[in-house]
Coordinates of C-alpha atoms in Angstrom, one line a residue:
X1 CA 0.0 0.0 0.0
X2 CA 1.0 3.4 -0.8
X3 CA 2.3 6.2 1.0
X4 CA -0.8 8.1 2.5
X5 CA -1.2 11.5 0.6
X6 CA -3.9 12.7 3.5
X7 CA -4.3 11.5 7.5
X8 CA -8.3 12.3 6.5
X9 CA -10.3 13.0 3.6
X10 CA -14.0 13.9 5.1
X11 CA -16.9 14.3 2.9
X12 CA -19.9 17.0 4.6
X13 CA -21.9 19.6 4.4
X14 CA -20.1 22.9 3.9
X15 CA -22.3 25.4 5.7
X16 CA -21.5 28.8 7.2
X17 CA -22.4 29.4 11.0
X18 CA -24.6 32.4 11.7
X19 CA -24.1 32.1 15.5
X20 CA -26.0 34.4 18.2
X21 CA -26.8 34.0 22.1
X22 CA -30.5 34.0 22.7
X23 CA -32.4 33.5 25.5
X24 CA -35.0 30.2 26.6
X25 CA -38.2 32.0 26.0
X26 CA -36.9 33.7 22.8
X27 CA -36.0 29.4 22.0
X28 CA -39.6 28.3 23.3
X29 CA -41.3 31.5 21.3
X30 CA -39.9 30.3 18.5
X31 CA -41.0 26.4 18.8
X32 CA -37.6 25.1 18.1
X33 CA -36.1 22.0 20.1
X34 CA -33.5 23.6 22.4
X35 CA -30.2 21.4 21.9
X36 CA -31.3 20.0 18.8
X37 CA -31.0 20.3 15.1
X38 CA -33.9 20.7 12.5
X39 CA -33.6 20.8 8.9
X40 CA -35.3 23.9 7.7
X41 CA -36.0 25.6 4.1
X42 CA -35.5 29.0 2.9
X43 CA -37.9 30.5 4.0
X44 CA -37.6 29.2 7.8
X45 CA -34.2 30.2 7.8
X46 CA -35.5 33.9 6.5
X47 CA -37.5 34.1 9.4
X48 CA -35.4 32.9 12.2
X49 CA -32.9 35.1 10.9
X50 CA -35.1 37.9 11.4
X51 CA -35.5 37.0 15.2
X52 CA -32.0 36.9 15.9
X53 CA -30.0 39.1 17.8
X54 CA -26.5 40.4 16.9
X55 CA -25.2 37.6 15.1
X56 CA -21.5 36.7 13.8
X57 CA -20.8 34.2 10.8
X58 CA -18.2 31.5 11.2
X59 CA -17.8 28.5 8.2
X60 CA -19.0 25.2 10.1
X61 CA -20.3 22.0 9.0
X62 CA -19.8 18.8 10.8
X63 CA -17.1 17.4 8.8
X64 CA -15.6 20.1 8.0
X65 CA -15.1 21.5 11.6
X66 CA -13.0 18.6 12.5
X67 CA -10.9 18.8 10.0
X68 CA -10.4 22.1 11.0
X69 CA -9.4 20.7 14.4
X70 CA -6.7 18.4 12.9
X71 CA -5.3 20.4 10.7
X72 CA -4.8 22.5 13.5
X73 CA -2.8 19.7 15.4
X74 CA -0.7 18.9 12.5
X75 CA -2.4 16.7 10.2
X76 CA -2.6 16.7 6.3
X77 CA -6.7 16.9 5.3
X78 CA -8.9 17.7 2.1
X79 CA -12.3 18.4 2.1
X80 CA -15.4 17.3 -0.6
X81 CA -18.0 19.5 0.2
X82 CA -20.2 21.6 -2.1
X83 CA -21.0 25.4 -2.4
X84 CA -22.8 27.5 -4.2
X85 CA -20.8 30.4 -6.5
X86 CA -21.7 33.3 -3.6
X87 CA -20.9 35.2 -0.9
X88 CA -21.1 33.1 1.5
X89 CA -19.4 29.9 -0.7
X90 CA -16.7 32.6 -1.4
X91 CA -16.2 32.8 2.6
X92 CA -16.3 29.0 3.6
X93 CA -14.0 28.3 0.4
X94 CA -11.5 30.8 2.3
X95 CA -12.0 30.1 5.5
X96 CA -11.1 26.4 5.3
X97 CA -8.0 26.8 2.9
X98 CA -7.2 29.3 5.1
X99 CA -6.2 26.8 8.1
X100 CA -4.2 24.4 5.5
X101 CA -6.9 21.9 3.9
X102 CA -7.1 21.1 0.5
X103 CA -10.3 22.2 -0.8
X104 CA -11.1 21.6 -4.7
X105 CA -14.9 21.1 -5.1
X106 CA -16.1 23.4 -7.9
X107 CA -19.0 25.8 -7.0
X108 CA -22.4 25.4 -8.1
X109 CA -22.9 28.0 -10.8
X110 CA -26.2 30.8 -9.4
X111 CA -26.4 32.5 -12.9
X112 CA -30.5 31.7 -12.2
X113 CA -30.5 33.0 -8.4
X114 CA -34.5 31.7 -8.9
X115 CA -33.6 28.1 -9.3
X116 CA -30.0 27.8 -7.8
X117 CA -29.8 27.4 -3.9
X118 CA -27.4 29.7 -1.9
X119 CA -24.7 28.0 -0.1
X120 CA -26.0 26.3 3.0
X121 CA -26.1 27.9 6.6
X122 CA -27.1 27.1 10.1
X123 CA -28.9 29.3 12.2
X124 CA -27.8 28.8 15.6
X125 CA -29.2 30.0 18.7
X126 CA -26.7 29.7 22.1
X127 CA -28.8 29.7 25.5
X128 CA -27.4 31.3 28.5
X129 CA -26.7 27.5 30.0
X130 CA -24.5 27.1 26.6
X131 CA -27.0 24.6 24.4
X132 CA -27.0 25.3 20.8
X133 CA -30.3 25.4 19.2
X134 CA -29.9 24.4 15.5
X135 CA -31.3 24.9 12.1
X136 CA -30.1 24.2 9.2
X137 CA -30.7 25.9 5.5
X138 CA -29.1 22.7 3.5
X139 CA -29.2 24.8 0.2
X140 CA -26.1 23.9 -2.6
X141 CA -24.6 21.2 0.0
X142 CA -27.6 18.8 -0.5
X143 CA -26.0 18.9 -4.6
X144 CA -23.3 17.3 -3.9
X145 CA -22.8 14.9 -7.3
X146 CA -20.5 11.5 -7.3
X147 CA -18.4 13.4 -10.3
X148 CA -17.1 15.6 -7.5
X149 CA -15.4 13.0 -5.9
X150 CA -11.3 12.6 -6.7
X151 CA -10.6 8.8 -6.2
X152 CA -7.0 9.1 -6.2
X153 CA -7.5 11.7 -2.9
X154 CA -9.9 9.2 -1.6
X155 CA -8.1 6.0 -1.7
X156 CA -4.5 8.4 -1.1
X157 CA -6.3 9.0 2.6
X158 CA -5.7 7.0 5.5
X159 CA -9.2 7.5 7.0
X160 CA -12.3 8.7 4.9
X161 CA -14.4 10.6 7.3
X162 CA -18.0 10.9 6.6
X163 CA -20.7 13.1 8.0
X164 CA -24.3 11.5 8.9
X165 CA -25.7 15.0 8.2
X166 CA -25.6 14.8 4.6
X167 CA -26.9 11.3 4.2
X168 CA -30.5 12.9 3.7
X169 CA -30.3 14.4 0.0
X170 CA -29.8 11.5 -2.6
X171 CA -26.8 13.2 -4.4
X172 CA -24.8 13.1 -1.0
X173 CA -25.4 9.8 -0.3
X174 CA -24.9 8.5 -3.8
X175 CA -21.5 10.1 -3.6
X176 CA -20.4 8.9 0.1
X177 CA -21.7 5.3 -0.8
X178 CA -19.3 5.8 -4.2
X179 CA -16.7 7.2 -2.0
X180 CA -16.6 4.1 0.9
X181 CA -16.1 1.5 -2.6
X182 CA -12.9 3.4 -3.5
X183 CA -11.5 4.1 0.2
X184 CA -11.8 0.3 1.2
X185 CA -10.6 -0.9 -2.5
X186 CA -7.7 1.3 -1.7
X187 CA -7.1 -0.7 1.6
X188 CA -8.3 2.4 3.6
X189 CA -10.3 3.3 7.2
X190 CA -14.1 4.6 6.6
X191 CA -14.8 6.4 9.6
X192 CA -18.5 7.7 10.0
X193 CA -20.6 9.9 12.5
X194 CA -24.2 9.5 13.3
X195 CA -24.6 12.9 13.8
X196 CA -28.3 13.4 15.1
X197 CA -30.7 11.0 16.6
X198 CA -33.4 12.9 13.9
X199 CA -30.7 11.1 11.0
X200 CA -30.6 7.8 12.4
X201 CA -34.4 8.0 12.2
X202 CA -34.6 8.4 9.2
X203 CA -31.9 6.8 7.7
X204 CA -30.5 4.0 10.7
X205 CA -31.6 1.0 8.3
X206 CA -29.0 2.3 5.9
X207 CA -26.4 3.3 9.0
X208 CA -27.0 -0.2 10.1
X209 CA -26.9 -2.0 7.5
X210 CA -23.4 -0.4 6.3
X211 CA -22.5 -1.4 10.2
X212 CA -23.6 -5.2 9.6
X213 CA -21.7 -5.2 6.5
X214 CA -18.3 -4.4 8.0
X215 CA -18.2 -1.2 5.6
X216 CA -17.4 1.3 8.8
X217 CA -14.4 0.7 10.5
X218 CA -14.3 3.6 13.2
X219 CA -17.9 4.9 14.3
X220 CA -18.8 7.9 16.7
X221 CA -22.1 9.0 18.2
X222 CA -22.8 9.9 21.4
X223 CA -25.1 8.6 23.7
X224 CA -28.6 9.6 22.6
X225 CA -27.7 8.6 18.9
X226 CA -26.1 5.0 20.8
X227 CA -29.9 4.9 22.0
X228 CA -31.2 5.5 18.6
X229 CA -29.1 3.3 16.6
X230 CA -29.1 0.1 18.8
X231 CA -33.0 0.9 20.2
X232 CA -31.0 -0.2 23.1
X233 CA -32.0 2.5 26.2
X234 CA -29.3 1.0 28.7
X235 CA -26.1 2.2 27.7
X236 CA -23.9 -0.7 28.7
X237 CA -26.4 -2.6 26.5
X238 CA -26.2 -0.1 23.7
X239 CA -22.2 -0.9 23.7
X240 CA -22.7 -4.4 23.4
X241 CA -24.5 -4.3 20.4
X242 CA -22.0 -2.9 18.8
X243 CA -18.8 -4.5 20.1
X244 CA -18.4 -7.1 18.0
X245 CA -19.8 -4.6 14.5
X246 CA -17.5 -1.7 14.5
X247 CA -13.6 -2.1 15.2
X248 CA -13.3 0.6 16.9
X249 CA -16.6 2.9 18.5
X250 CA -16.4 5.9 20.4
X251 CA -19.4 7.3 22.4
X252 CA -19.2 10.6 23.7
X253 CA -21.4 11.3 27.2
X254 CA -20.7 15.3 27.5
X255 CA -20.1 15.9 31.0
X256 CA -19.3 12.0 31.6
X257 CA -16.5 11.9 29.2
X258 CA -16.4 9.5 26.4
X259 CA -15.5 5.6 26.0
X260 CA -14.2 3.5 23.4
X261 CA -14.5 0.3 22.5
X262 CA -12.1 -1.9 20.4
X263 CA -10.6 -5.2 20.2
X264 CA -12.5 -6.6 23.0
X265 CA -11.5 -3.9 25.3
X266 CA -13.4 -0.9 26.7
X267 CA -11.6 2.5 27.5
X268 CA -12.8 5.8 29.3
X269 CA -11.9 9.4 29.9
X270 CA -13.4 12.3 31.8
X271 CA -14.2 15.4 30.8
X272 CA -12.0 18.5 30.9
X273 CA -12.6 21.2 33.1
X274 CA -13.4 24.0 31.6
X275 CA -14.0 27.8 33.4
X276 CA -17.2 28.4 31.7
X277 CA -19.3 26.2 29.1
X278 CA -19.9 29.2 26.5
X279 CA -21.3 27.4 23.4
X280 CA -21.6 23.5 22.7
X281 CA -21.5 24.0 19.1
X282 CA -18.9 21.5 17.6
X283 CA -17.9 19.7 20.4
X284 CA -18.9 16.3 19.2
X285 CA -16.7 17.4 16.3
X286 CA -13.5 18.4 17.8
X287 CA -13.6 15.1 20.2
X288 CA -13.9 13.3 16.6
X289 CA -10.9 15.4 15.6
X290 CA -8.6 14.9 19.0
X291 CA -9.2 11.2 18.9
X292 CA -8.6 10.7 14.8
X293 CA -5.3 12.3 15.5
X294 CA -3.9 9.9 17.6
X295 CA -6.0 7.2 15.7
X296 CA -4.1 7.6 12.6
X297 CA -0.5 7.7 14.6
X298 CA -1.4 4.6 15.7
X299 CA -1.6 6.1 19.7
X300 CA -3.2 4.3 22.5
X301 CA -7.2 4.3 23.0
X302 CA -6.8 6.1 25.8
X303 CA -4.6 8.9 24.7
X304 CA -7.2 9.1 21.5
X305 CA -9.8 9.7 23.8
X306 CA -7.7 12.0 26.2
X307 CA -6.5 14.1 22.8
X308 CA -10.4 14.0 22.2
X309 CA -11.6 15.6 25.3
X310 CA -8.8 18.7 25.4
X311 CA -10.5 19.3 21.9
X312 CA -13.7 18.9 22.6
X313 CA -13.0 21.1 25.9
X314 CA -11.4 24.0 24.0
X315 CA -14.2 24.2 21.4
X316 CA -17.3 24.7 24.5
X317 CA -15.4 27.6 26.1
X318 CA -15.7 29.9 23.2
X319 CA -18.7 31.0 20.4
X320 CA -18.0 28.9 16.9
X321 CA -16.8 25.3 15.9
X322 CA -13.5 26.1 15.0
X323 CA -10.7 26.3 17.3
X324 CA -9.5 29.2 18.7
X325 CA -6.3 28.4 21.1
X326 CA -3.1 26.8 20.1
X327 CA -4.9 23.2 19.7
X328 CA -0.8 21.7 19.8
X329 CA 0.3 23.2 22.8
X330 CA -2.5 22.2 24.6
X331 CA -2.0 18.9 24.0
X332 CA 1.7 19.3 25.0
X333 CA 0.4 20.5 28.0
X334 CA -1.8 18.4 29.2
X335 CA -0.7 14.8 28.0
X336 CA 2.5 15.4 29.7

């Protein structure tokens, strides 16, 4: 096997953040499901828009923010991810070569602004308790086509990374299922996240049926989406139906810490301190970051996990999903 070109290629939505704090009754006003996320179409995101306070725009997506997170640690990453030819495509396009990952999708032409969707953003409200409420404008990402796809980055990868979120549009999915052929022909890691208990039920049949099929080989939810995906309510229970599927699972429990499970063995670490939980936003996707890093320099289980948590604990003390703090020396620092 050759040379890996990239630690991770991820394919996911490319959407641009539109972050502001809010308050519970503004939340409840609104009939939105504090914590979660709901898809939404133009015309929602319009009017939520309208209700929000001061708000500041910062690129996101699932995917994309932990690649930001381990490109910030050190490691080589591309991105397949589609935007529309605007504004906001313009920004996400610079924002995420800006931190040092590859980034070739062409834009979506919007000659006919009647007929072409915008690039994709999430409206996200942050509660004084830290919760992010959000919803999510898919627009150009759900257009994603398999001809987007470069198979010689894919199967030059060590992990492909795949985002749950953009299982729902067909064009996505076609392209992900296209894209876990070529990784494991090329000998490679598929790596997937369930990202939202409202994905796995609609799509789990298809999650679990890639999971009976041996096609993921590292798999992260976190404990609600363990729930959903097992329809197992006990969470030792929800483990065990997994632990002899997926090589190597990682189930995130917030304020509990995380666990792995691989090769018969079952691992834990505790959450990190932090002064002030400011904004959740990302921190699923930052744990997924700390823990691929030391995944794919073939580190301990627990140091994964521990490399997970000092993400994942960086990301809640600020607004956005993109790190902020020198993610390297806090590692140093705290793995020593």
């Amino acid at each position: 096997m050759s040379q890996p070109r990239y630690d991770v290629i991820a394919i996911g939505n490319a959407i641009v953040d539109v972050v502001a704090s809010a308050s519970d009754e503004l939340v409840e006003e609104l009939g939105i499901p504090k914590g979660g996320m709901t898809l939404i179409d133009a015309d929602g995101a319009s009017e939520l828009y309208q209700a929000m306070g001061p708000a500041r725009e910062i690129s996101g997506g699932s995917a994309a923010n932990t690649l930001a997170g381990l490109s910030a640690l050190g490691a080589q990453c591309a991105f397949v991810g589609q935007v529309a030819d605007d504004q906001l495509g313009q920004v996400f396009a610079h924002d995420i070569r800006a931190v040092g990952i590859d980034f070739d999708t062409a834009p979506r032409p919007t000659s006919d602004k009647e007929s072409e969707p915008p690039t994709a953003r999430c409206l996200i409200f942050v509660t004084p308790d830290g919760q992010r409420t959000m919803n999510t404008f898919l627009g150009a990402s759900q257009f994603l086509p398999s001809e987007a796809l470069d198979e010689e980055a894919i199967g030059g990868a060590s992990i492909l990374y795949l985002e749950g979120y953009l299982w729902d549009p067909e064009e996505p999915r076609a392209a992900m299922r296209a894209a876990i052929k070529t990784a494991r022909a090329a000998g490679r890691k598929v790596a997937f996240t369930l990202s939202d208990a409202f994905v796995i039920d609609r799509y789990g049949e298809d999650f679990r049926k890639l999971i009976e099929d041996g096609l993921i080989d590292i798999l992260f939810a976190n404990e609600v989406e363990l729930a959903a995906i097992t329809g197992e309510t006990d969470f030792a229970a929800g483990l065990g139906a997994l632990a002899n599927l997926v090589p190597v699972l990682v189930v995130t429990r917030g304020a509990q810490g995380a666990v792995c499970l691989t090769n018969g063995e079952q691992f834990s670490v505790a959450a990190q301190r932090v002064a002030q939980v400011v904004d959740t936003t990302g921190a699923g996707d930052l744990f997924a970051a700390g823990f691929l890093y030391g995944h794919v320099r073939e580190e301990a289980p627990a140091t994964c996990l521990k490399r997970g948590a000092i993400a994942a604990a960086e990301i809640i003390s600020h607004y956005g999903a993109r790190p902020e703090a020198d993610l390297q020396a806090l590692m140093a620092e705290k793995l020593s």
